[in-house]
CSV table of C-alpha atoms and ligand atoms in Angstrom, one decimal:
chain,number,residue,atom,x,y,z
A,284,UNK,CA,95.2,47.3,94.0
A,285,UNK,CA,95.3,44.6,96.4
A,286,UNK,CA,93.7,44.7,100.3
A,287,UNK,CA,96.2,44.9,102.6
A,288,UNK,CA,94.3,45.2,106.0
A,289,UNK,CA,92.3,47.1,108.2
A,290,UNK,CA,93.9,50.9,109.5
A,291,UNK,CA,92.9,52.9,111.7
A,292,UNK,CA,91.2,56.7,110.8
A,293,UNK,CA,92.6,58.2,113.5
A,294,UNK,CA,96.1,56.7,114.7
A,295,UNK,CA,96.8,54.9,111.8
A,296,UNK,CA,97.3,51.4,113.7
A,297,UNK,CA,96.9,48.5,111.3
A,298,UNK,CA,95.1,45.1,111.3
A,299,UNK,CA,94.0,42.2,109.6
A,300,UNK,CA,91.3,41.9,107.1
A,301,UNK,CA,88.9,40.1,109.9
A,302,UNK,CA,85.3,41.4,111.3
A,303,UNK,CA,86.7,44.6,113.2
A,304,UNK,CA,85.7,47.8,113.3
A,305,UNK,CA,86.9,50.0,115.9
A,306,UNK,CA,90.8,50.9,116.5
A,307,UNK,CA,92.0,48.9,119.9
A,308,UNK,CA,94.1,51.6,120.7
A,309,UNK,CA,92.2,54.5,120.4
A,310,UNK,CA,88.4,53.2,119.7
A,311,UNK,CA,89.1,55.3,116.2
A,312,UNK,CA,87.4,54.0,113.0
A,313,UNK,CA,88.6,51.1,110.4
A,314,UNK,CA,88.9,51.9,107.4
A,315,UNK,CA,90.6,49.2,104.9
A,316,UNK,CA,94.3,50.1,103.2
A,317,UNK,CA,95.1,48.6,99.8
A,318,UNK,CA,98.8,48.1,98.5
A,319,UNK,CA,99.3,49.5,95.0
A,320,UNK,CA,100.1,46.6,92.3
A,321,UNK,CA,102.4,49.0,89.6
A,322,UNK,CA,102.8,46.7,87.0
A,323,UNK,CA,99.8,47.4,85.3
A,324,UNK,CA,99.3,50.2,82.8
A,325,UNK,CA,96.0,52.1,82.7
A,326,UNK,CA,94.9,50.2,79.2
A,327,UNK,CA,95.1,47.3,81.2
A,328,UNK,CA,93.3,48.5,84.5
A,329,UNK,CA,90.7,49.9,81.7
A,330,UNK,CA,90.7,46.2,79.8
A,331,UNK,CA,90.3,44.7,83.1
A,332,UNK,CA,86.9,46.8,84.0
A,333,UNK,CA,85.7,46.8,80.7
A,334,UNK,CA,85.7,42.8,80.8
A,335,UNK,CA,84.4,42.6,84.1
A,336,UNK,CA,80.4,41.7,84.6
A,337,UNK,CA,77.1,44.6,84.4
A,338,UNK,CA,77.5,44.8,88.0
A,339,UNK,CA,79.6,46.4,91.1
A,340,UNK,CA,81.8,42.9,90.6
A,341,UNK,CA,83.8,45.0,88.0
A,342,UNK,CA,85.3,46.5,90.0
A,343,UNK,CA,86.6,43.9,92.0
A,344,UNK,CA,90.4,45.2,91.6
A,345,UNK,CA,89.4,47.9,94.1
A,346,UNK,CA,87.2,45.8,96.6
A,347,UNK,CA,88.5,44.3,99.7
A,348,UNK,CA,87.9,41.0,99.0
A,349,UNK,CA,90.1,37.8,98.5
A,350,UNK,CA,90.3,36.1,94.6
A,351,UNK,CA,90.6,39.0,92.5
A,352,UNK,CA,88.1,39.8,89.5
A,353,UNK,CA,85.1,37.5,89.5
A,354,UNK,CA,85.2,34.5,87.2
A,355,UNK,CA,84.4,30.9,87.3
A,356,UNK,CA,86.7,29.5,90.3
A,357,UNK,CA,84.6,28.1,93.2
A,358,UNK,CA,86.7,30.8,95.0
A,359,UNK,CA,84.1,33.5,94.0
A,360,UNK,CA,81.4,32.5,94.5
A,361,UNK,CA,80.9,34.7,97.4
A,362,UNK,CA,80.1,36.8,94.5
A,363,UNK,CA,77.0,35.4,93.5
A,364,UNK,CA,74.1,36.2,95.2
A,365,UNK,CA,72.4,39.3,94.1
A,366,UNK,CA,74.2,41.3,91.7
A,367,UNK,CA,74.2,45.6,92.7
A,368,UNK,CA,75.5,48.5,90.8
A,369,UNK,CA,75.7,49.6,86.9
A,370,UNK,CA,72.9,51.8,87.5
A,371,UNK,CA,71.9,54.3,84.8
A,372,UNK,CA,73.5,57.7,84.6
A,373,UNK,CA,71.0,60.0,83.4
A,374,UNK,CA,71.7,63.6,81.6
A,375,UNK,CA,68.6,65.8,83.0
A,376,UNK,CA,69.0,68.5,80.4
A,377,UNK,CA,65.0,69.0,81.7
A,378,UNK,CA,66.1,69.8,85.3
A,379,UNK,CA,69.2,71.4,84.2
A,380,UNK,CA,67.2,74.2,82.3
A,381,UNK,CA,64.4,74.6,84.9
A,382,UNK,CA,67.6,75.2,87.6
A,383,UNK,CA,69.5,77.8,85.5
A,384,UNK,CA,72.0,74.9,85.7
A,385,UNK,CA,74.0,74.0,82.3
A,386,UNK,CA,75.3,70.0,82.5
A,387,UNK,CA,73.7,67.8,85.1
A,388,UNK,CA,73.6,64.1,85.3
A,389,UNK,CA,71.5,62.2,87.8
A,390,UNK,CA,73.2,58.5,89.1
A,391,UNK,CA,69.7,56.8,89.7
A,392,UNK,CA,70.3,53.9,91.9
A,393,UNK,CA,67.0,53.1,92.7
A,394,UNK,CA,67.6,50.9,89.4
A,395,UNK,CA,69.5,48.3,92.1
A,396,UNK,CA,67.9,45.0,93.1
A,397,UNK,CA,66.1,46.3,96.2
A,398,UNK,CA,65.7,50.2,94.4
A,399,UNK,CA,69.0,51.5,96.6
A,400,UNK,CA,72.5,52.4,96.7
A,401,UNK,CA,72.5,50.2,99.7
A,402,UNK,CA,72.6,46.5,97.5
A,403,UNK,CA,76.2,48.5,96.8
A,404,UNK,CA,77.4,48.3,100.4
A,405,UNK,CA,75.3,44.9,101.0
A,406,UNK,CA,77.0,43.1,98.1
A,407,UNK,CA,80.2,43.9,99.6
A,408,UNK,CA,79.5,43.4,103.0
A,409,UNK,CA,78.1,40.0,102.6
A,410,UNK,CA,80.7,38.3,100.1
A,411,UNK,CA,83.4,39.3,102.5
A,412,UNK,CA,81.2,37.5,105.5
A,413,UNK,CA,81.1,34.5,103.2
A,414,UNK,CA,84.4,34.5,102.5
A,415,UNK,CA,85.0,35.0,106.8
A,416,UNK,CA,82.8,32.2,107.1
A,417,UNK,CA,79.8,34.0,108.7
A,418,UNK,CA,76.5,32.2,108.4
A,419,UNK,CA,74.1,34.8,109.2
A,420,UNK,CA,73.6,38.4,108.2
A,421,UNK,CA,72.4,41.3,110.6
A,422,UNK,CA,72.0,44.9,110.5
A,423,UNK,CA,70.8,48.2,112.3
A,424,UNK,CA,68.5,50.0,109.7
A,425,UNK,CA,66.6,52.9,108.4
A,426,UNK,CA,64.9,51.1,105.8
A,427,UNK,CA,66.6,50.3,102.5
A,428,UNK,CA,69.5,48.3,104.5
A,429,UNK,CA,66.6,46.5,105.7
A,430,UNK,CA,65.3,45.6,102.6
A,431,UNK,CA,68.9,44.7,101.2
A,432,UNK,CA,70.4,42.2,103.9
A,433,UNK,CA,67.4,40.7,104.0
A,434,UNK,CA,67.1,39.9,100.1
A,435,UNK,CA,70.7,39.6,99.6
A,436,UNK,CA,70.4,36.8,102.6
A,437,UNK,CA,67.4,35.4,100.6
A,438,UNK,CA,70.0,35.4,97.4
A,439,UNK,CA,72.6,33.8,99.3
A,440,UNK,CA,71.5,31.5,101.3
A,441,UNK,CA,72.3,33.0,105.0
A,442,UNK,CA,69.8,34.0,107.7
A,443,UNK,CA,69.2,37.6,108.0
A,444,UNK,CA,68.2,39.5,111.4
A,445,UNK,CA,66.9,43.1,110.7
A,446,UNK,CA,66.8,45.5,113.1
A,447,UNK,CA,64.3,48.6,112.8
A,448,UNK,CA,62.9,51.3,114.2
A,449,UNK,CA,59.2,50.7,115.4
A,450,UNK,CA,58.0,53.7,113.5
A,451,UNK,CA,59.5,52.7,109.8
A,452,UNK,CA,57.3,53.4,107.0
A,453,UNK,CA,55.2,50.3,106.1
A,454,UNK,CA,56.5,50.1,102.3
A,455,UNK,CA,59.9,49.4,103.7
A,456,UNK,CA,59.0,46.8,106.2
A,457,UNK,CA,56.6,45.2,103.8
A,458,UNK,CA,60.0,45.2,101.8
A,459,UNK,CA,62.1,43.6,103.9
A,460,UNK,CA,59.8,40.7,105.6
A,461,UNK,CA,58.8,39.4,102.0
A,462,UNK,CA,62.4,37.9,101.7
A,463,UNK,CA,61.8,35.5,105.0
A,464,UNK,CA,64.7,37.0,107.2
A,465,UNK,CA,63.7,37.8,110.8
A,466,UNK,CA,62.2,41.9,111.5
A,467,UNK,CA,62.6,43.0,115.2
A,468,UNK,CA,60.9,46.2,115.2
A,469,UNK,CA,62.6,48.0,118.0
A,470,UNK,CA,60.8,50.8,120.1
A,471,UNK,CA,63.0,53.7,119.8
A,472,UNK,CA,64.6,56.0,117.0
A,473,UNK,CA,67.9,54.5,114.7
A,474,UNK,CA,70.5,55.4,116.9
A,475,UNK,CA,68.5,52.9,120.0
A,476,UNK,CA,68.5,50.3,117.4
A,477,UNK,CA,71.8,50.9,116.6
A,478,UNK,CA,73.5,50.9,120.2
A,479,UNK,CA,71.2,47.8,120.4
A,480,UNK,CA,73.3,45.6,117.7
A,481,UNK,CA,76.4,47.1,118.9
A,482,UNK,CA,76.1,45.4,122.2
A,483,UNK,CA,74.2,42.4,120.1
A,484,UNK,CA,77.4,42.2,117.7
A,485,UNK,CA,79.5,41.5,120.6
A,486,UNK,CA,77.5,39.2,122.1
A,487,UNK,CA,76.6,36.8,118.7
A,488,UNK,CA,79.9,36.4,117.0
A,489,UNK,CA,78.4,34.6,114.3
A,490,UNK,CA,76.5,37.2,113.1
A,491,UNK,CA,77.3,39.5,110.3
A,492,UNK,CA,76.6,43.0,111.4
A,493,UNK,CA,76.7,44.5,107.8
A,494,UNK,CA,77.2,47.8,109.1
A,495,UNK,CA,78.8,47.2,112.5
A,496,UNK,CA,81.3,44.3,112.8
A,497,UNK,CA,82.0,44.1,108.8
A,498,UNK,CA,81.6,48.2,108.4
A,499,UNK,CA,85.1,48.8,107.1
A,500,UNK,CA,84.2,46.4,104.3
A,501,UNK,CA,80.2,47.7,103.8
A,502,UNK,CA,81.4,51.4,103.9
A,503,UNK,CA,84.0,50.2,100.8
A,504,UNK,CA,80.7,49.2,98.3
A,505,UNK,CA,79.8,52.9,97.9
A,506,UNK,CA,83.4,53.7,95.9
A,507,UNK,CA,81.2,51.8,93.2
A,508,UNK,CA,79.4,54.5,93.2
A,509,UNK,CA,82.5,56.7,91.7
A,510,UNK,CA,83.8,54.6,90.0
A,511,UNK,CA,80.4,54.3,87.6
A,512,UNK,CA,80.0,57.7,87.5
A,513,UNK,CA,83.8,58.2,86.1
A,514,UNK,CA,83.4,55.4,84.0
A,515,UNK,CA,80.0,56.5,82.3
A,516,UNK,CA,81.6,59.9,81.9
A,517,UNK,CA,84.2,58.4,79.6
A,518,UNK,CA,86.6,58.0,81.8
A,519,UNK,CA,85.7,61.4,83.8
A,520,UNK,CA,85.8,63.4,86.9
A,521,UNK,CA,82.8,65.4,87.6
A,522,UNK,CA,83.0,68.9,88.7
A,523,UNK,CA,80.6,68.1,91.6
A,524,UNK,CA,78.6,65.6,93.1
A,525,UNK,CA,75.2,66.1,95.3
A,526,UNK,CA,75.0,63.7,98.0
A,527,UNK,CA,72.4,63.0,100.9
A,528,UNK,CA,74.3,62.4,104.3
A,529,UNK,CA,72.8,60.4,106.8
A,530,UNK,CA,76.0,58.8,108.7
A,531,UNK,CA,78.5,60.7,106.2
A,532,UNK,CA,80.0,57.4,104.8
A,533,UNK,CA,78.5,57.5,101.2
A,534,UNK,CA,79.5,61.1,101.1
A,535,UNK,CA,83.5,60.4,102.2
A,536,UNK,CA,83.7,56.8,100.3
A,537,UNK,CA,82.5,58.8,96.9
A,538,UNK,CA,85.2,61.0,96.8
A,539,UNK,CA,87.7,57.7,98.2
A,540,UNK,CA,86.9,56.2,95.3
A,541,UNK,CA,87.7,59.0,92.6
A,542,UNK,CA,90.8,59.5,94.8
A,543,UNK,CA,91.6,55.6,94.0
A,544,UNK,CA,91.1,55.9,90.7
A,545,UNK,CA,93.2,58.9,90.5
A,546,UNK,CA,96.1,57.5,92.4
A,547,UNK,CA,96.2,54.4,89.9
A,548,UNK,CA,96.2,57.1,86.8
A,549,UNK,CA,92.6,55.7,85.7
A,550,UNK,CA,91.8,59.4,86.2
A,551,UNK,CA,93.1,62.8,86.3
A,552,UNK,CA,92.2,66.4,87.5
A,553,UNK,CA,90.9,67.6,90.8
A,554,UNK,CA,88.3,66.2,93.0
A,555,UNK,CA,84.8,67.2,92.4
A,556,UNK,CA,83.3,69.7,94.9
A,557,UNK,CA,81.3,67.6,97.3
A,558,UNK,CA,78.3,68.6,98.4
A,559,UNK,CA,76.6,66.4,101.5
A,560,UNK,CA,72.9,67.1,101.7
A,561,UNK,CA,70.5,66.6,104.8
A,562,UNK,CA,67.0,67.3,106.0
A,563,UNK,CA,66.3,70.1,108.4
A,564,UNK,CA,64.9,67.7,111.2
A,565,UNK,CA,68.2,65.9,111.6
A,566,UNK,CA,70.9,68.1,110.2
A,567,UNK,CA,74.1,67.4,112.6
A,568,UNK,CA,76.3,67.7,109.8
A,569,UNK,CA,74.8,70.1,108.2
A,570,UNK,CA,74.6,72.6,111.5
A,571,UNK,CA,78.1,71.7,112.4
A,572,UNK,CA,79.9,72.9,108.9
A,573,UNK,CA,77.4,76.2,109.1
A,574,UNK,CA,79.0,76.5,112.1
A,575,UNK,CA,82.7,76.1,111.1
A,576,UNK,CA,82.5,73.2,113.8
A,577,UNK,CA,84.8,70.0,113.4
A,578,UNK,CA,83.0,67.7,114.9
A,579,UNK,CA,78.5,67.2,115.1
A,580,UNK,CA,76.9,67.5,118.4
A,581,UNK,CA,73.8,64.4,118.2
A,582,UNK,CA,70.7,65.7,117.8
A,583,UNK,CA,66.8,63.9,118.2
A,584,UNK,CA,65.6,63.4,114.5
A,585,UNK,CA,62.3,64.6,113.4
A,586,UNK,CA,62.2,64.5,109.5
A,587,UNK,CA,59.6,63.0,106.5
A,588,UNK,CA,63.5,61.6,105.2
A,589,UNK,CA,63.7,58.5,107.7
A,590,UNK,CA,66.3,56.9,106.0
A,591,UNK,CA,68.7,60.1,106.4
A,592,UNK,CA,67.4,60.2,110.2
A,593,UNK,CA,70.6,59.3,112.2
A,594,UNK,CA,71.0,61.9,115.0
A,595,UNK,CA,74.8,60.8,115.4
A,596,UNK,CA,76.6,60.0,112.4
A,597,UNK,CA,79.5,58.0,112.5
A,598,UNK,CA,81.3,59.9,109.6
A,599,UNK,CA,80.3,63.2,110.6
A,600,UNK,CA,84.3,64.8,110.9
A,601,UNK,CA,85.2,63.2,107.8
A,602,UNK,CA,82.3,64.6,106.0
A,603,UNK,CA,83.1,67.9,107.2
A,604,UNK,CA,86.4,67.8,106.1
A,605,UNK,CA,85.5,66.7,102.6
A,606,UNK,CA,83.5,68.8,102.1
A,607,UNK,CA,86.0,71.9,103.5
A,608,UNK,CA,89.1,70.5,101.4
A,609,UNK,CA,87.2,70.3,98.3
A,610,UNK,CA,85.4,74.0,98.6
A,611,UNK,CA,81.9,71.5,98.7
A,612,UNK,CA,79.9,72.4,101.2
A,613,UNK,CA,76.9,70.5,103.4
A,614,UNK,CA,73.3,72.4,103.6
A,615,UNK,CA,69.8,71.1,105.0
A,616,UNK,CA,66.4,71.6,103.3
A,617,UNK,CA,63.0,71.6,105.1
A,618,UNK,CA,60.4,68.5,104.7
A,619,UNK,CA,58.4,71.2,102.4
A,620,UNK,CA,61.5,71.6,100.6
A,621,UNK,CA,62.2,67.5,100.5
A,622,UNK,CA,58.4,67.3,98.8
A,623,UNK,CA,59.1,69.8,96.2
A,624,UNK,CA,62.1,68.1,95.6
A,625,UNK,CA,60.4,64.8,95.1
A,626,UNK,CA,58.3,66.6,92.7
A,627,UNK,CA,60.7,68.4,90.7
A,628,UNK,CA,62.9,65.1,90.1
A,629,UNK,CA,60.1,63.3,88.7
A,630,UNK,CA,58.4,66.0,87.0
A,631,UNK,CA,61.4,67.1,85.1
A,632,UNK,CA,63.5,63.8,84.8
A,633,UNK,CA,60.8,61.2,85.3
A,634,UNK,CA,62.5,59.6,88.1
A,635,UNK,CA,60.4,59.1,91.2
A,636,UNK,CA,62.5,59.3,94.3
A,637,UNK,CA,62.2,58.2,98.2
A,638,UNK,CA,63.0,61.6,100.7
A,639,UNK,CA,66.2,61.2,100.5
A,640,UNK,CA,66.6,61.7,96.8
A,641,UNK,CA,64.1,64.6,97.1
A,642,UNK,CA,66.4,66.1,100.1
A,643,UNK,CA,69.2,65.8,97.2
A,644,UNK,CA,67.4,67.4,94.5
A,645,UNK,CA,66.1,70.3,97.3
A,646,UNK,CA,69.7,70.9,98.0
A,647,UNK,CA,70.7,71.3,94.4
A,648,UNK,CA,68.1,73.7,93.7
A,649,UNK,CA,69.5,75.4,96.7
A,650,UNK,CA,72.9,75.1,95.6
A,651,UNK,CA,71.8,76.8,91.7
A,652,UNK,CA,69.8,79.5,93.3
A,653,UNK,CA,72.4,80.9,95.6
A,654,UNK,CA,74.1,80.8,92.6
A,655,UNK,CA,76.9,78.1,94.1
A,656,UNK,CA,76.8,76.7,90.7
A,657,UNK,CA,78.7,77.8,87.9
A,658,UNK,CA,77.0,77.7,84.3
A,659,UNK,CA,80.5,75.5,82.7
A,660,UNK,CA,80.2,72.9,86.0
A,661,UNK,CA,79.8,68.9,85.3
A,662,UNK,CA,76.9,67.9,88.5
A,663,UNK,CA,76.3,64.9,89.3
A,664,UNK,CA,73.0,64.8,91.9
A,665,UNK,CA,73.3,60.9,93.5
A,666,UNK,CA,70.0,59.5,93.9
A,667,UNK,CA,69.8,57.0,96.5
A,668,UNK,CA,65.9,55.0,96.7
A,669,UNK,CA,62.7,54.4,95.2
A,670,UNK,CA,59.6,56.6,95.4
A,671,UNK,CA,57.6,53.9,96.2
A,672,UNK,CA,59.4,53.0,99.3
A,673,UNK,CA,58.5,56.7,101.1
A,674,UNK,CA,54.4,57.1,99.2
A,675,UNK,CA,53.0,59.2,101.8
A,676,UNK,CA,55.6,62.0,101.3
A,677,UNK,CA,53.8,62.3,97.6
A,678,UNK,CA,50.2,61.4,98.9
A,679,UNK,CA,47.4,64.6,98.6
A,680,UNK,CA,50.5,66.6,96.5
A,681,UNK,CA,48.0,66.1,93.1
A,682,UNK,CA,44.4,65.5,92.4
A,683,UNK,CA,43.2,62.5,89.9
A,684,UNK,CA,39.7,63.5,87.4
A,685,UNK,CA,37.2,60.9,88.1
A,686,UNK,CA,34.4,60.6,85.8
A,687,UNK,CA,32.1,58.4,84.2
A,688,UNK,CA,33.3,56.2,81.0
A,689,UNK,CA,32.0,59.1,78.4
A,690,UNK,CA,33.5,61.1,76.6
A,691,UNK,CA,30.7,64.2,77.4
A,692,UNK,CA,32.0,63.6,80.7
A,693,UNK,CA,35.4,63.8,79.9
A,694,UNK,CA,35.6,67.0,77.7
A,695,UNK,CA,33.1,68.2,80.1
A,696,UNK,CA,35.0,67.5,83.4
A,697,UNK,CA,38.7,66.8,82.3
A,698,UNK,CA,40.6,70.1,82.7
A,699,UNK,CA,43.1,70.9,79.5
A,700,UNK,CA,41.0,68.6,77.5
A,701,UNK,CA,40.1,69.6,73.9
A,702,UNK,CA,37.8,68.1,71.4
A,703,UNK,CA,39.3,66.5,68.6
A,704,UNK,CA,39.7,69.0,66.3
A,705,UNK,CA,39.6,71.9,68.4
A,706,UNK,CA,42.2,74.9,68.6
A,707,UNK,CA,43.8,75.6,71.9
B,937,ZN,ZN1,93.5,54.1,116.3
């Protein structure tokens, strides 16, 4: 497949591949269209991937960006930089059991280079700007896109301006001004900093706004996602994927990107049910498909999962009808909920996630105890970030033994410790 341009969601006008974002005509979404290249047979589509790098860059038959798969021609090296994606796919048979569940795989992506799905949609986002000539990166954030465009400007060799809100936890902006770029801490929730680098994105045309100006192209990296998952399958569709929503864009550009794959014949059978996950303090999308609602009505977020905490997502419709047409659904779990998640992931599976994965795991539990589930289904839960980015949503949930360095004080004091020797 080859980029073709820039289409609008809505009316279906078309345009070039350039920084643009919103439909002229009728302020609709861009989304980017690719033009189907037959000759090749699946063998060869597979040959191609199979020969490509350990890294999103694979997949560079199904990215918008100019040069085709990544090699040694000066023309790519856009591509360098800080290399995202072939994240493990793990088989929680541990989880699985404790759920009632029978085959569940978890896509840990806080294996990335800044411990998020978001070096996915960075990656992509900053080779195009390259390759547009932009010298600077920029972006609205929650948190992990903060930490991202900022190392991935570090990588490359750009400035990076990182908008946040004020109240961010500190692990993430500790994460993000290590790199060097410039943090503007911005009084006010996400969606303030967000309308602020709208207007700032029209104002500084020089700037890539990852997720404004070059969104069509950002929104493209999390396909990558699917892609992975189908490939570490063996060539596979699961039956159904669990995904946190905070704008809806992961959520939609999942199932784009099995729908690509099935197009080209890299894949067959149906799409998986998706199911969008969200926190109970900001559930717009959540509340609107309870509802039956098409579209989300904004709300104020109040939630321990920050970097799911947009009030008004930008994807909300199209996650709603995903999740409709594929008999999915979208469901909201309470910050209790989003702790016991946290803790079942990493108790079970020995991953540690931020809130968002434990809003993830929460809503699968959900899912397997209404019953949602069936005992024969392939589930894939998508985690997105690092524990270690959200600590205080883990901190006072267990007590350490402190003693002194003896081992009387240890058998004596150390709960569930036996003597050598001793029978339990
Ligand atoms: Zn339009």
């Amino acid at each position: 497949m080859t980029a073709q341009g820039l289409k609008c969601r809505e009316c279906g006008a078309e345009y070039a591949l350039e920084a643009l974002y919103v439909c002229e005509r009728c302020f609709g979404p861009l989304e980017v269209a690719y033009r189907q290249d037959r000759r090749l047979s699946v063998a060869e589509r597979r040959r191609r991937i199979q020969s490509g790098p350990q890294n999103i860059w694979r997949y560079s038959d199904f990215l918008p960006l100019a040069g085709g798969p990544p090699g040694p021609s000066s023309r790519r090296t856009s591509r360098a930089g800080l290399p995202a994606g072939c994240t493990p796919l793990v088989r929680a048979d541990r989880l699985a059991a404790e759920l009632g569940l029978g085959e569940v795989w978890v896509k840990n992506d806080t294996a990335n280079p800044t411990h998020s799905f978001k070096d996915r949609v960075v990656s992509v986002a900053a080779a195009r700007a390259r390759e547009l000539g932009f010298e600077a990166l920029a972006c609205a954030s929650t948190g992990n896109l903060a930490n991202s465009v900022a190392a991935h400007g570090a990588a490359l060799g750009m400035d990076a301006y990182v908008f946040i809100p004020a109240d961010l936890e500190e692990q993430k902006v500790l994460a993000t001004g290590v790199y060097g770029g410039k943090v503007v801490a911005v009084r006010g929730n996400y969606d303030d900093v967000n309308r602020l680098c709208t207007e700032l994105s029209a104002e500084r045309e020089d700037w890539a706004f990852v997720n404004i100006n070059l969104r069509p192209y950002y929104a493209e990296g999390s396909k990558t996602i699917a892609f992975e998952v189908a490939e570490q399958l063996g060539w596979r569709i699961p039956d159904r994927v669990v995904v946190p929503i905070a704008s809806g864009s992961q959520f939609t550009k999942i199932a784009k990107g099995f729908e690509e794959w099935r197009r080209v014949g890299l894949l067959e059978g149906e799409l998986p049910r998706m199911n969008g996950a969200q926190a109970e303090g900001c559930s717009p999308v959540a509340t609107a498909f309870a509802a039956g609602h098409d579209v989300c009505r904004p709300v104020k977020p109040d939630t321990i999962a920050k970097s799911l905490a947009i009030g008004n997502p930008a994807d909300g419709p199209y996650a709603l009808e995903l999740a409709r047409r594929t008999e999915g659904g979208i469901d909201a779990v309470s910050d209790d909920e989003i702790r016991a998640g946290i803790a079942l992931l990493a108790r079970t599976t020995g991953i540690f996630t931020e809130t968002a994965g434990g809003v993830t795991t929460a809503t699968l539990a959900k899912l397997a105890a209404r019953g949602d589930i069936g005992p024969e289904e392939t589930v894939v839960l998508v985690i997105t970030g690092d524990g270690l980015k959200t600590l205080d949503a883990v901190r006072g949930s267990f007590s350490t033994y402190e003693i002194d360095a003896s081992v009387e004080d240890f058998t004596a004091n150390v709960q569930g410790a036996h003597p050598i020797g001793a029978t339990r």
